[in-house]
Amino acid sequence: MSRLGTITRRTLLVGAVAVVGGAAFGIYQVRKPVENPLAPDQGATLNPYVIIDQSGITIIAPRAEMGQGVHTTLAALVAEELDVDFAGIRVEHGPPSAAYYNGALMHGALPVADYAMKAWQHTVVGGLAAVSKLLGLQLTGGSTSTVDAYEKMRYAGAGAREALKAVAADRLGVDRSALRTEDGFVIAPDDTRIAYADLAEDAAARPVPDVDLRPQSDWKLLGRALPRSDMRAKITGQAQYATDIQLPGMKFATVRICPHLGGGMAGFDPAPALAMPGVEQVFDMGNGVAVVARNTWAAMEGAKAVDVTWTDSPLPADMDGMFAAIEAAFDAEPNSTLRDDGDVSALPDGAISAEYRVPFLAHSTMEPQGATAWLQDGHLTIWAGNQAPRLCVQKAAETSGLNEDAITLHTTFMGGGFGRRAETDAVAQVARIAAAMPGTPIRLTWSREEDMRHDFYRPAAMARMQGAVTGGRISHFNAAIAAPSVTHAAMTRIMGRAPGGPDKGHVEGAFDQPYAIPNYRVAGHLAELDVPIGFWRSVGASFNGFFHESFIDELAYAAGTDPLAFRLAHVAPESAVAAGVLTRVREMSGWDTALPEGRARGVAMTWSFGTPTAVVIELARDGDRIRMDRAFMACDPGLALDPGIIRAQMESGLIYGLSAAVMGEITFTDGRADQANFPDYDALRMVNVPRIEVAILQDNPHMGGVGEPGTPPSMPALANALFALTGTRARSLPLRDVADFGV
C-alpha cells in the first residue's frame, strides 16, 4: 500500500515560496499560504511536495500518472533544485488537497488565440491562476501539468534545499552561503557532510528562506531524457491499479446500467442472478443494478442474468436523427465568433464550399473503469485511478452520505485516461455500494461492454466551410462549426450549471490558428443533443483540426499550389514559431523530393494547448490496400524538460489520432451504442502503425503542453495524403469508409 495511506489530516502552513502561482490580487484569500496536507508518521515534510525520512526522499506529484510520464518530469523539477540522486527518490500521487491546485487550467481563459497573445495578456493569464487556487482545482488535463508545475515545484525543491542548509549552517556555525549540496547531503567548506535526513525535522519547523532558482546552465536532470519513475513497477507487475487492491474479506462488484442513454429502469428481478454460484447481492442503482459476488467473473455473469425492464432513451432513434439535431444548430445564432477579421459576407467568384462531419468517439482506455472502497467505522477509504481527486471525494460523499472529512482517496496508476478519468461515475458507484456494505471491502470493475457503452464521448460535429483564393493567397475563410458543447456538458456535471459566454473550447483548433488571412471568420454553434459527452484527448481541436486543415488543403489545391508551401506562405507572416515546425517537417520528410508512383504525402499543422505541431504522413499502395508507411512530426513546446517523454507523447497522440481517423466511430440505435468492445471499436496495431520520426524545437517563448497537440494534425494529414494518393477528398471520418487501410 502507498506510504500516503498513513497520512493523517492536520494543517501545516507553508510559506508562499514553497507553493507559488496565482498573482496576488490584494485579497486575503489569494495571498494566504496554502495548507500542507502531508503529515507522515515518519520523517518530515518540508512543503506539499517533499517528505524526507531515514529511508530516503519522497516527492509528491500533484498530477495523475496515466502512462504519460508526468511523474518523472514533475519529480525531476523538485529533484533538480533539491539536489538529490534521481534514481534514489520515490514518487507518490498527492492526496486530494487544494495545495495541488492547477493554475495553468486558466491559460485558456482569455478568448484570444494563444499564438497571438501579448505580454500583458500572458500576465493576466498568470494572475488568473488565483482562480484555480481559490477553487482548489486539482485536475490533470489540458496538457497543463508541466506548465503549471515548472516554477511551482522547482521552488518547492529550492525552498527545501535552503531550509536544510540553514539548519546545517546553525549547527556548523558557518554562513549558509558557504554550504553546498550534493546527492542528498549538505557539505561544508571542510567537506563535512550532513545527510538531509538528519536535518529535515528541524528544517520543517523553520520559515522557508528566500531562494533563487538554479540557472538552466547548471541543470543536471532537466533538459535530458530520464528513466521513467513508473516504468520499473509497471514492467515487473508491481504497479497497483484500482482493481489490483487486495484487502481482507473483499467482495467483487460490477454494474449494469441502462444501455439506452438517458433512459432508466422500470423494474428488475434479481432472482436469476442470486441463483448463480458466487453471487451474493444485487443493488438498485436507480438507472441500473450493481451485483456483488465472491469474484469478478461471478459478478459480471450475475449482472447479465438480472431480469431488467429498461425505459426508452429520449435521444433520436438513429444517426440520421442525431446529425439532423447537430445540423439544426446552424440555423441559430452562433454562440461565438472569436475570429471575425475583415468581411467574409461577399465571397468573390470562384469561391469554394465544403461540408465536413466527424463521428462520436469513445476514449477506449486499456483499463476499464473501476475503483475499490472500504467503509470502516464510519470512514470510507477509496482507491481509484482518477484525474480529479477532490471532485471524486465530493461525489463519493454525495453518494455515500458521509462528510468529505470522512473520506480518504488514494489515486492509483491508471491504464489510460485521455480525459475519461476526469469523470467520477465509477467512484460514486463504488462509494454507494461500500456504504451499503459497511465493513466489507468492495472492488468494482466495469466490463468492457459497460465501459464502451457508458462513456462520455467525444461529440460528433459538423462544419460548413467557405473560402476563396486570389492571386495564390486565401482572401476569404469562413467556417461555421456545430456540435454539442463539451464545456457545457462537463461543467454542468461538475458545477451544476453551464458557464455563460462564448465557448472557446468549442472552436479551439479553428479560430486560433496562425494564418494570415484578411477575411477570416470562425463561428461556433452549440447543438442541443443530450448524448453524454466529455473531454477527449485534444477536445475541440480534435475535430476542428480536421475541419480547418482539410479545408486549407482544398484551398491550396484550388490555388494550384503545393500544400506545404501554401501553408508556409500564410503562416510565416503570423508566427515564426509555427512556420518553424512546418519548415522542419518539410526537411524531415523530404517533402520537396519526388516520390515514386504509388506513394504520396499529406501535411497538416495545428496550434493547440500552446504547442504548434506539424505532421506529414506518407502513404503507399499495397495492392488494393493503402499502407501508412511513414509519419514525420515537428513540435515546438518551448523549453523541452524531457525530450524522451515529449517524443513519446507526440507519438502517442499521433497514433491515437490516426486510429480515430481510420476506424474510430461510435454510432447509436435507439440511444444505445452499437459498439461494445474492441472488435467493434478497434485501434491501430503495431503492424499498421507508420514509422514515426519526431523533431522537438525550442523556439516557442512560452512553454506549451505535449499530451494532446499530436492528435489534431494527425487526422487531416492522413486525409490530405489520401487525396494526394487517390484523388478522393474525404470530408467525413472514419476513412475506412472510403479506402482500405488493411484494418
XYZ file of C-alpha atoms in Angstrom:
743
model
C 0.000 0.000 0.000
C 1.181 3.533 -0.707
C 3.010 5.306 2.093
C 0.477 8.076 1.653
C -2.035 5.661 3.086
C -0.684 6.586 6.521
C -1.041 10.343 6.084
C -3.490 11.841 8.566
C -5.336 15.136 8.400
C -3.583 18.047 10.028
C -2.693 21.557 8.994
C 0.816 22.815 8.350
C 1.071 26.258 6.822
C 3.922 26.659 4.398
C 5.437 29.831 3.016
C 4.299 31.058 -0.362
C 7.775 30.399 -1.716
C 7.087 26.683 -1.426
C 3.932 26.878 -3.494
C 3.981 29.819 -5.850
C 1.500 30.645 -8.579
C -1.512 32.907 -8.695
C -0.947 36.639 -8.779
C -1.808 38.488 -5.600
C -4.964 40.499 -6.293
C -4.668 42.165 -2.903
C -7.232 39.924 -1.223
C -6.505 37.729 1.755
C -7.808 34.514 0.278
C -5.360 34.734 -2.605
C -2.359 35.789 -0.561
C -2.687 33.426 2.344
C -0.446 30.330 2.206
C -1.945 27.030 1.148
C -2.256 24.232 3.655
C 0.169 21.334 3.504
C -1.878 18.098 3.615
C 1.123 15.883 4.389
C 1.724 14.522 7.881
C 3.876 11.394 7.571
C 4.211 9.056 10.556
C 7.966 9.032 9.995
C 10.279 11.757 8.750
C 9.361 15.327 7.960
C 7.530 17.217 5.259
C 9.102 20.495 4.189
C 6.236 21.504 1.865
C 3.414 19.717 -0.003
C 5.913 18.154 -2.418
C 8.726 16.760 -0.249
C 8.902 14.126 2.504
C 12.327 13.220 3.934
C 12.889 10.286 6.278
C 15.750 7.980 7.146
C 14.964 5.676 4.234
C 15.122 8.398 1.581
C 13.203 11.133 -0.173
C 9.637 11.011 -1.454
C 8.498 13.574 -3.997
C 4.763 14.153 -4.184
C 3.378 14.556 -7.695
C 0.230 16.701 -7.816
C -0.939 15.245 -11.135
C -2.117 11.771 -12.123
C 0.229 9.304 -13.801
C -1.778 7.586 -16.521
C 1.058 6.480 -18.767
C 2.158 9.904 -19.978
C 5.307 10.022 -17.830
C 4.303 13.102 -15.878
C 5.578 11.754 -12.577
C 9.077 11.608 -13.986
C 9.150 15.215 -15.169
C 7.406 16.648 -12.108
C 9.725 14.776 -9.754
C 12.720 15.986 -11.740
C 11.637 19.595 -11.208
C 11.933 19.128 -7.446
C 14.982 16.853 -7.558
C 16.896 19.313 -9.739
C 16.631 22.068 -7.156
C 16.780 19.804 -4.105
C 19.996 18.280 -5.448
C 19.281 14.603 -4.904
C 20.053 11.412 -6.806
C 17.104 10.923 -9.145
C 17.496 7.148 -9.163
C 17.020 7.018 -5.396
C 13.819 9.018 -4.994
C 10.289 7.723 -4.552
C 7.348 9.346 -6.318
C 3.797 9.268 -4.926
C 0.461 10.682 -6.052
C -0.617 13.638 -3.973
C -3.757 13.278 -1.825
C -6.877 15.329 -2.517
C -5.926 18.848 -1.457
C -6.292 22.453 -2.535
C -2.498 22.675 -2.152
C -2.232 20.918 -5.501
C -4.359 23.360 -7.463
C -3.627 23.573 -11.185
C -3.147 27.247 -12.031
C -2.396 26.512 -15.684
C -6.006 25.464 -16.253
C -6.706 29.177 -16.596
C -4.311 29.563 -19.530
C -7.207 29.130 -21.905
C -9.483 31.576 -20.102
C -8.967 34.572 -22.381
C -10.913 34.444 -25.665
C -7.813 35.060 -27.784
C -5.511 32.859 -29.819
C -2.537 31.549 -27.861
C -0.018 32.352 -30.583
C -1.163 35.992 -30.735
C -1.212 36.759 -27.020
C 0.602 39.913 -25.973
C 2.894 40.109 -22.955
C 0.233 41.863 -20.891
C -2.267 39.129 -21.743
C 0.160 36.474 -20.530
C 0.437 38.466 -17.316
C -3.341 38.490 -16.951
C -3.471 34.736 -17.572
C -0.829 34.214 -14.901
C -2.931 36.220 -12.489
C -5.982 34.096 -13.264
C -4.187 31.164 -11.641
C -5.543 32.685 -8.435
C -8.994 31.469 -9.519
C -7.719 27.891 -9.550
C -6.159 28.466 -6.152
C -9.373 29.828 -4.668
C -11.407 26.945 -6.120
C -8.750 24.357 -5.283
C -8.886 22.892 -8.798
C -6.802 19.748 -8.539
C -7.097 18.380 -12.046
C -4.889 16.557 -14.544
C -5.875 17.670 -18.028
C -5.493 20.175 -20.820
C -1.790 19.344 -21.269
C -1.134 21.660 -18.324
C 0.723 19.512 -15.789
C 4.268 20.574 -16.590
C 3.308 24.133 -17.480
C 1.691 24.538 -14.076
C 4.484 22.818 -12.164
C 7.512 24.344 -13.884
C 8.172 27.095 -11.339
C 5.955 25.842 -8.525
C 7.778 22.557 -7.977
C 11.217 23.991 -8.603
C 10.572 26.493 -5.838
C 9.454 23.615 -3.624
C 12.793 21.870 -4.182
C 14.821 25.047 -3.821
C 12.990 26.105 -0.667
C 13.558 22.695 0.918
C 17.229 22.766 -0.047
C 17.821 26.162 1.500
C 15.890 25.270 4.659
C 18.135 22.223 5.103
C 21.207 24.357 4.544
C 20.003 26.888 7.112
C 19.791 24.193 9.798
C 23.225 22.882 8.865
C 24.669 26.394 8.956
C 23.442 26.861 12.524
C 24.873 23.525 13.619
C 28.230 24.144 11.993
C 28.473 27.810 12.864
C 29.007 28.921 9.278
C 27.147 31.136 6.873
C 24.502 29.380 4.748
C 26.101 30.762 1.588
C 29.299 28.828 2.416
C 27.494 25.500 2.162
C 26.741 23.452 -0.914
C 24.587 20.400 -1.563
C 25.083 17.185 -3.485
C 23.156 13.900 -3.715
C 21.141 14.458 -0.548
C 23.881 15.928 1.634
C 24.741 19.405 2.848
C 28.501 19.846 2.511
C 30.623 22.322 4.478
C 33.811 24.029 3.225
C 35.857 21.448 5.142
C 33.924 18.636 3.409
C 31.835 17.790 6.480
C 28.718 16.053 5.122
C 25.329 16.024 6.824
C 22.547 13.896 5.355
C 19.257 15.616 4.573
C 17.501 13.057 6.781
C 19.405 14.335 9.826
C 18.335 17.923 9.120
C 14.776 17.512 7.879
C 12.861 17.601 11.167
C 14.436 20.877 12.233
C 14.149 22.316 8.728
C 10.412 21.578 8.637
C 9.881 23.805 11.672
C 11.608 26.843 10.139
C 10.313 29.568 7.865
C 11.310 28.979 4.258
C 14.326 31.134 3.335
C 14.330 33.355 0.286
C 15.603 31.292 -2.616
C 16.763 31.677 -6.181
C 16.193 29.021 -8.802
C 19.217 27.462 -10.412
C 20.079 28.714 -13.906
C 19.487 26.366 -16.791
C 23.247 26.146 -17.347
C 23.556 24.320 -14.001
C 20.842 21.742 -14.653
C 21.822 18.101 -14.257
C 18.434 16.442 -14.746
C 16.164 18.764 -16.664
C 16.635 19.019 -20.396
C 17.538 15.368 -20.942
C 15.635 12.101 -21.184
C 15.428 10.458 -17.763
C 14.473 6.880 -16.867
C 10.728 6.786 -16.229
C 9.999 6.726 -12.497
C 6.946 4.488 -13.032
C 8.447 2.052 -15.503
C 10.152 -0.484 -13.240
C 6.969 -1.108 -11.253
C 4.933 -1.495 -14.435
C 7.406 -3.828 -16.123
C 7.693 -6.057 -13.049
C 3.969 -6.094 -12.327
C 4.333 -4.272 -9.018
C 2.363 -1.201 -10.093
C -1.013 -1.043 -8.418
C -4.141 -0.059 -10.296
C -7.542 0.458 -8.712
C -8.589 -3.135 -9.400
C -5.319 -4.606 -8.074
C -6.065 -3.711 -4.461
C -6.209 -6.748 -2.169
C -8.000 -6.416 1.183
C -9.212 -8.971 3.722
C -12.751 -10.199 3.201
C -13.060 -8.401 -0.134
C -16.129 -8.766 -2.323
C -16.297 -8.013 -6.028
C -18.827 -5.894 -7.856
C -19.848 -4.764 -11.288
C -22.666 -2.648 -12.676
C -25.185 -2.931 -15.461
C -26.612 0.463 -16.341
C -29.439 1.234 -18.766
C -27.923 0.870 -22.236
C -30.374 3.375 -23.715
C -28.650 6.652 -22.855
C -30.909 8.960 -20.886
C -33.254 6.087 -20.152
C -33.772 4.340 -16.839
C -35.079 1.226 -15.165
C -38.763 0.461 -14.731
C -38.046 -2.586 -12.615
C -35.846 -5.640 -12.196
C -35.905 -9.196 -10.867
C -32.648 -10.197 -9.097
C -33.639 -13.858 -8.647
C -31.862 -15.247 -11.737
C -28.610 -13.613 -10.642
C -28.919 -14.620 -6.982
C -29.391 -18.225 -8.079
C -25.966 -18.253 -9.704
C -22.923 -19.619 -7.812
C -20.911 -16.858 -6.151
C -23.483 -14.069 -6.497
C -24.406 -12.582 -3.110
C -26.285 -9.309 -3.542
C -27.993 -7.176 -6.171
C -28.443 -3.446 -5.562
C -30.791 -0.965 -7.195
C -28.615 1.854 -8.576
C -31.528 3.883 -9.912
C -30.660 3.652 -13.595
C -29.376 0.098 -13.350
C -28.122 -2.554 -10.964
C -24.935 -3.456 -9.139
C -24.089 -7.085 -8.475
C -21.772 -8.154 -5.645
C -20.174 -11.578 -5.716
C -17.266 -13.662 -4.483
C -15.251 -12.882 -7.631
C -15.415 -10.522 -10.569
C -16.423 -13.180 -13.096
C -19.403 -14.224 -10.984
C -20.417 -10.576 -10.592
C -20.319 -9.984 -14.345
C -22.227 -13.166 -15.153
C -24.738 -12.297 -12.462
C -25.228 -8.819 -13.902
C -26.095 -10.360 -17.254
C -28.624 -12.635 -15.579
C -30.632 -9.924 -13.802
C -34.016 -9.551 -15.499
C -34.351 -5.797 -16.117
C -37.054 -3.720 -17.782
C -35.412 -0.643 -19.281
C -37.106 2.605 -20.213
C -36.521 4.264 -23.555
C -33.926 6.842 -24.467
C -35.078 10.378 -25.314
C -32.389 10.594 -27.991
C -33.080 10.390 -31.751
C -33.616 6.845 -32.943
C -30.660 6.728 -35.334
C -27.575 8.603 -36.508
C -29.510 10.479 -39.185
C -31.620 11.968 -36.428
C -28.564 12.823 -34.358
C -26.806 14.595 -37.187
C -30.052 16.386 -38.025
C -30.042 17.770 -34.470
C -26.448 18.925 -34.908
C -27.184 20.429 -38.311
C -30.141 22.343 -36.865
C -27.691 24.354 -34.750
C -26.530 26.155 -37.903
C -29.941 27.832 -38.093
C -29.487 29.530 -34.714
C -27.297 32.486 -33.849
C -23.699 31.431 -33.135
C -22.533 31.124 -29.578
C -19.174 32.632 -30.570
C -17.295 34.412 -33.306
C -13.892 34.551 -31.645
C -12.284 35.072 -35.049
C -14.038 37.696 -37.152
C -11.475 39.575 -39.237
C -12.420 41.637 -42.279
C -15.631 40.798 -44.117
C -16.492 37.292 -45.286
C -20.006 38.159 -46.422
C -19.157 38.896 -50.052
C -17.309 35.915 -51.458
C -15.682 36.525 -54.863
C -16.400 34.469 -57.949
C -14.764 31.063 -57.857
C -15.289 30.592 -54.143
C -15.450 27.020 -52.928
C -17.509 25.470 -50.163
C -17.408 22.165 -48.348
C -19.224 20.406 -45.532
C -17.415 18.101 -43.123
C -18.558 15.782 -40.373
C -16.938 13.557 -37.767
C -18.487 10.877 -35.536
C -18.784 10.342 -31.817
C -15.657 8.724 -30.363
C -15.006 6.659 -27.247
C -11.965 7.031 -25.018
C -11.348 3.246 -25.108
C -8.797 3.262 -22.298
C -6.967 -0.034 -21.965
C -8.139 -0.323 -18.344
C -11.942 -0.248 -17.997
C -13.468 1.913 -15.279
C -13.246 0.649 -11.730
C -12.413 1.502 -8.122
C -12.052 -0.088 -4.693
C -13.675 1.144 -1.472
C -13.876 0.109 2.188
C -16.148 1.638 4.829
C -14.753 1.021 8.317
C -16.052 2.614 11.497
C -17.665 5.456 9.593
C -14.584 6.229 7.455
C -14.549 5.445 3.749
C -11.247 4.700 2.024
C -11.214 4.668 -1.777
C -8.562 3.580 -4.264
C -9.202 4.937 -7.756
C -7.328 5.970 -10.851
C -8.610 9.471 -11.446
C -7.759 12.870 -12.906
C -9.740 14.917 -10.356
C -9.175 13.766 -6.740
C -11.102 16.498 -4.924
C -14.071 16.105 -7.236
C -14.023 12.347 -6.609
C -14.186 12.953 -2.865
C -17.128 15.322 -3.317
C -19.083 12.810 -5.416
C -18.240 9.936 -3.068
C -19.563 11.997 -0.163
C -22.805 12.700 -2.029
C -23.486 9.046 -2.849
C -22.323 7.542 0.453
C -23.987 10.091 2.715
C -20.703 10.763 4.519
C -18.946 14.051 5.111
C -15.923 14.723 2.936
C -13.712 14.641 6.044
C -14.697 11.009 6.487
C -13.302 10.016 3.091
C -9.702 9.197 2.163
C -8.887 8.843 -1.531
C -5.739 7.167 -2.844
C -5.005 7.915 -6.501
C -3.558 4.837 -8.188
C -1.862 4.355 -11.508
C -4.336 4.161 -14.360
C -4.298 2.365 -17.674
C -5.064 5.405 -19.779
C -7.139 8.476 -19.109
C -7.455 10.746 -22.166
C -9.997 12.808 -20.192
C -12.242 9.859 -19.288
C -10.958 9.641 -15.730
C -11.805 13.247 -15.043
C -15.293 11.798 -14.595
C -16.467 10.424 -11.255
C -19.109 7.824 -12.119
C -17.161 4.722 -11.047
C -16.043 6.370 -7.790
C -19.618 7.402 -6.996
C -20.830 3.864 -7.665
C -18.241 2.108 -5.509
C -18.844 4.585 -2.667
C -22.563 3.837 -2.803
C -22.035 0.071 -2.769
C -19.450 0.212 0.026
C -21.738 2.404 2.124
C -24.439 -0.258 1.804
C -21.993 -2.964 2.981
C -20.069 -1.446 5.901
C -17.019 -3.410 6.965
C -16.714 -5.178 3.600
C -14.118 -4.031 1.050
C -15.638 -3.712 -2.419
C -13.712 -3.901 -5.669
C -15.781 -2.562 -8.565
C -14.814 -3.481 -12.131
C -16.781 -2.490 -15.191
C -16.984 -4.883 -18.117
C -15.529 -3.653 -21.379
C -19.030 -3.504 -22.800
C -20.249 -1.322 -19.940
C -17.198 0.906 -20.394
C -17.737 1.344 -24.124
C -21.476 1.922 -23.902
C -21.364 4.347 -20.971
C -18.529 6.598 -21.965
C -18.600 10.389 -22.016
C -17.947 10.544 -25.730
C -16.100 12.982 -27.952
C -19.038 14.695 -29.656
C -19.958 14.256 -33.269
C -19.521 17.547 -35.134
C -20.150 19.241 -38.456
C -18.532 22.163 -40.242
C -19.626 24.297 -43.158
C -16.688 25.972 -44.825
C -16.465 28.653 -47.489
C -13.321 30.134 -48.924
C -11.718 31.878 -51.828
C -8.225 32.229 -53.280
C -6.996 35.340 -55.068
C -3.549 35.542 -56.601
C -2.467 32.313 -54.964
C -3.418 33.519 -51.463
C -6.501 32.915 -49.344
C -8.669 36.010 -49.417
C -11.701 34.614 -47.552
C -12.079 31.869 -44.972
C -15.490 31.376 -43.360
C -16.105 28.440 -41.013
C -19.252 27.521 -39.101
C -18.878 24.651 -36.622
C -21.782 22.812 -34.980
C -21.610 20.244 -32.193
C -22.878 19.671 -28.677
C -20.784 21.615 -26.160
C -18.284 19.601 -24.151
C -17.721 22.576 -21.857
C -21.404 22.931 -21.061
C -21.895 19.196 -20.530
C -18.847 18.711 -18.308
C -19.305 21.878 -16.263
C -22.957 21.051 -15.645
C -21.885 17.701 -14.188
C -19.166 19.325 -12.098
C -20.652 22.678 -11.076
C -24.364 22.072 -11.529
C -24.708 24.625 -14.318
C -23.128 25.567 -17.626
C -20.932 28.663 -17.893
C -22.186 31.630 -19.869
C -20.491 33.500 -22.672
C -18.620 32.293 -25.744
C -17.500 28.679 -25.614
C -13.829 28.914 -26.545
C -13.273 25.156 -26.301
C -15.946 24.587 -28.935
C -13.901 26.364 -31.625
C -10.327 25.757 -30.432
C -8.187 24.395 -33.215
C -10.030 26.593 -35.743
C -10.359 30.219 -34.607
C -6.869 30.286 -33.082
C -4.722 29.126 -35.985
C -1.771 31.318 -37.129
C -2.833 32.009 -40.703
C -2.597 35.484 -42.253
C -5.968 35.733 -43.989
C -7.592 39.168 -44.375
C -11.203 37.978 -44.231
C -11.313 35.226 -41.642
C -14.343 34.180 -39.592
C -14.974 31.187 -37.339
C -18.417 30.810 -35.750
C -19.359 28.225 -33.145
C -22.902 26.846 -32.979
C -23.957 24.774 -29.968
C -26.200 21.821 -30.774
C -28.928 20.579 -28.437
C -28.270 16.852 -28.186
C -28.007 15.150 -24.797
C -25.598 12.346 -25.618
C -23.175 12.094 -22.652
C -20.033 13.849 -23.854
C -16.792 14.831 -22.159
C -13.178 15.786 -22.536
C -11.473 13.581 -25.144
C -7.807 13.915 -25.997
C -7.373 17.421 -27.510
C -11.117 18.132 -27.046
C -12.413 20.663 -29.620
C -9.155 20.702 -31.543
C -9.668 17.001 -32.279
C -12.435 17.799 -34.747
C -11.626 21.407 -35.601
C -8.097 20.457 -36.599
C -9.593 18.077 -39.148
C -12.066 20.662 -40.450
C -9.591 23.533 -40.634
C -6.618 21.732 -42.131
C -8.671 19.723 -44.600
C -10.190 22.912 -45.972
C -6.813 24.674 -46.058
C -5.693 21.768 -48.240
C -8.691 22.221 -50.516
C -7.836 25.900 -50.893
C -4.220 25.024 -51.689
C -5.304 22.726 -54.493
C -7.772 25.342 -55.730
C -4.831 27.732 -55.939
C -2.770 25.142 -57.793
C -0.072 25.454 -55.132
C 1.992 22.948 -53.183
C 0.060 22.368 -49.898
C 3.046 22.806 -47.595
C 4.423 25.867 -49.366
C 0.887 27.285 -49.381
C 0.679 26.910 -45.620
C 4.076 28.461 -45.055
C 3.145 31.480 -47.145
C 0.168 32.132 -44.878
C 1.703 31.098 -41.547
C 5.091 32.794 -41.697
C 3.670 36.353 -41.539
C 1.651 35.417 -38.435
C 4.026 33.228 -36.440
C 7.689 32.427 -36.903
C 7.285 29.665 -34.323
C 4.538 27.916 -36.298
C 6.447 28.452 -39.535
C 9.384 26.750 -37.848
C 7.568 23.442 -37.342
C 6.333 23.471 -40.939
C 9.832 24.146 -42.220
C 11.268 21.395 -40.057
C 8.723 18.791 -41.095
C 9.327 19.789 -44.703
C 13.005 18.959 -44.283
C 12.445 15.763 -42.281
C 10.000 14.258 -44.739
C 11.934 15.173 -47.865
C 8.770 16.937 -48.965
C 10.387 18.587 -51.979
C 11.756 15.318 -53.364
C 9.629 13.388 -55.838
C 8.067 10.125 -54.744
C 7.730 7.050 -56.959
C 4.343 6.123 -58.360
C 2.046 4.637 -55.759
C 3.240 6.875 -52.932
C 2.057 10.293 -51.732
C 2.323 12.678 -48.795
C -0.122 14.871 -46.904
C 0.516 17.649 -44.419
C -1.329 19.448 -41.637
C -0.411 21.865 -38.865
C -2.434 22.701 -35.747
C -1.564 25.006 -32.867
C -3.176 23.575 -29.734
C -2.507 23.661 -25.997
C 0.298 26.152 -26.509
C 2.260 23.984 -28.938
C 2.290 24.183 -32.752
C 2.654 20.728 -34.277
C 3.083 19.841 -37.941
C 2.619 16.343 -39.341
C 3.440 14.779 -42.691
C 2.026 11.342 -43.474
C 3.468 9.276 -46.319
C 1.190 6.635 -47.828
C 1.990 3.720 -50.118
C -0.214 1.437 -52.174
C -0.044 -2.235 -51.205
C -2.101 -3.893 -53.898
C -5.672 -2.831 -53.261
C -4.768 -1.572 -49.808
C -3.205 1.633 -48.577
C -0.385 1.496 -46.069
C 0.628 4.271 -43.690
C 4.348 3.960 -44.275
C 5.967 6.921 -42.552
C 4.990 9.812 -40.294
C 7.024 12.923 -39.561
C 6.211 15.271 -36.695
C 7.713 18.585 -35.638
C 6.538 20.341 -32.495
C 7.633 23.382 -30.529
C 6.612 23.248 -26.855
C 9.240 25.811 -25.902
C 11.618 24.559 -23.227
C 11.923 20.771 -23.528
C 12.295 19.458 -19.980
C 12.425 15.775 -21.017
C 12.831 15.126 -24.743
C 12.193 11.403 -24.325
C 8.793 11.935 -22.763
C 7.878 14.655 -25.260
C 8.742 12.320 -28.109
C 6.683 9.504 -26.591
C 3.700 11.803 -26.071
C 3.854 13.068 -29.637
C 3.976 9.514 -30.983
C 1.119 8.509 -28.689
C -1.025 11.465 -29.761
C -0.371 10.679 -33.411
C -1.326 7.008 -33.077
C -4.437 7.897 -31.077
C -5.475 10.353 -33.792
C -4.708 8.012 -36.682
C -6.709 5.239 -35.006
C -9.670 7.588 -34.756
C -9.212 8.801 -38.323
C -9.126 5.326 -39.846
C -11.652 3.386 -37.775
C -12.960 5.368 -34.798
C -16.752 5.653 -34.719
C -19.491 5.279 -32.133
C -22.998 5.018 -33.560
C -26.322 4.779 -31.752
C -29.582 2.965 -32.334
C -32.431 3.951 -30.020
C -29.910 5.676 -27.794
C -27.798 2.523 -27.409
C -24.191 2.466 -28.589
C -23.787 -0.126 -31.322
C -20.125 -0.691 -30.426
C -19.346 -2.681 -27.276
C -15.760 -3.960 -27.402
C -12.520 -3.709 -29.337
C -13.705 -5.897 -32.235
C -16.297 -3.129 -32.796
C -14.082 -0.170 -31.903
C -10.506 -1.086 -32.703
C -7.204 0.786 -32.717
C -4.121 0.588 -34.887
C -1.788 -2.302 -34.165
C 1.995 -2.410 -34.442
C 1.749 -3.900 -37.918
C -0.078 -0.887 -39.390
C 1.423 1.985 -37.401
C 3.782 4.047 -39.592
C 7.435 4.559 -38.775
C 7.468 7.802 -36.808
C 10.119 10.497 -36.593
C 9.750 13.389 -34.155
C 11.639 16.688 -34.072
C 11.393 18.887 -30.978
C 12.024 22.595 -31.475
C 12.535 25.075 -28.633
C 11.860 28.454 -30.243
C 8.459 28.977 -28.613
C 8.888 31.715 -25.970
C 6.130 30.190 -23.809
C 6.008 26.604 -22.577
C 3.266 24.554 -24.197
C 1.738 21.169 -23.481
C 2.665 17.895 -25.147
C -0.005 15.343 -24.182
C -2.597 16.440 -26.734
C -1.034 18.519 -29.563
C -0.001 15.433 -31.536
C -3.593 14.339 -32.088
C -5.320 17.203 -34.011
C -2.990 17.402 -37.055
C -2.747 13.626 -37.459
C -6.262 13.187 -38.868
C -6.179 15.879 -41.576
C -2.598 14.971 -42.538
C -3.787 11.428 -43.248
C -6.887 12.587 -45.133
C -4.801 15.021 -47.168
C -2.315 12.268 -48.025
C -5.208 10.064 -49.119
C -6.349 12.790 -51.509
C -2.828 13.198 -52.869
C -2.596 9.446 -53.467
C -6.089 8.654 -54.765
C -7.804 11.918 -55.650
C -10.541 11.116 -53.119
C -11.284 14.053 -50.850
C -12.611 12.592 -47.603
C -14.827 15.106 -45.841
C -16.024 12.743 -43.164
C -14.420 10.223 -40.844
C -13.647 7.371 -40.413
C -11.567 6.890 -43.548
C -12.222 3.155 -43.708
C -15.487 4.156 -45.394
C -13.589 5.426 -48.455
C -10.333 3.425 -48.522
C -8.947 0.059 -47.447
C -6.200 0.571 -44.859
C -5.980 -3.135 -44.080
C -7.517 -2.798 -40.626
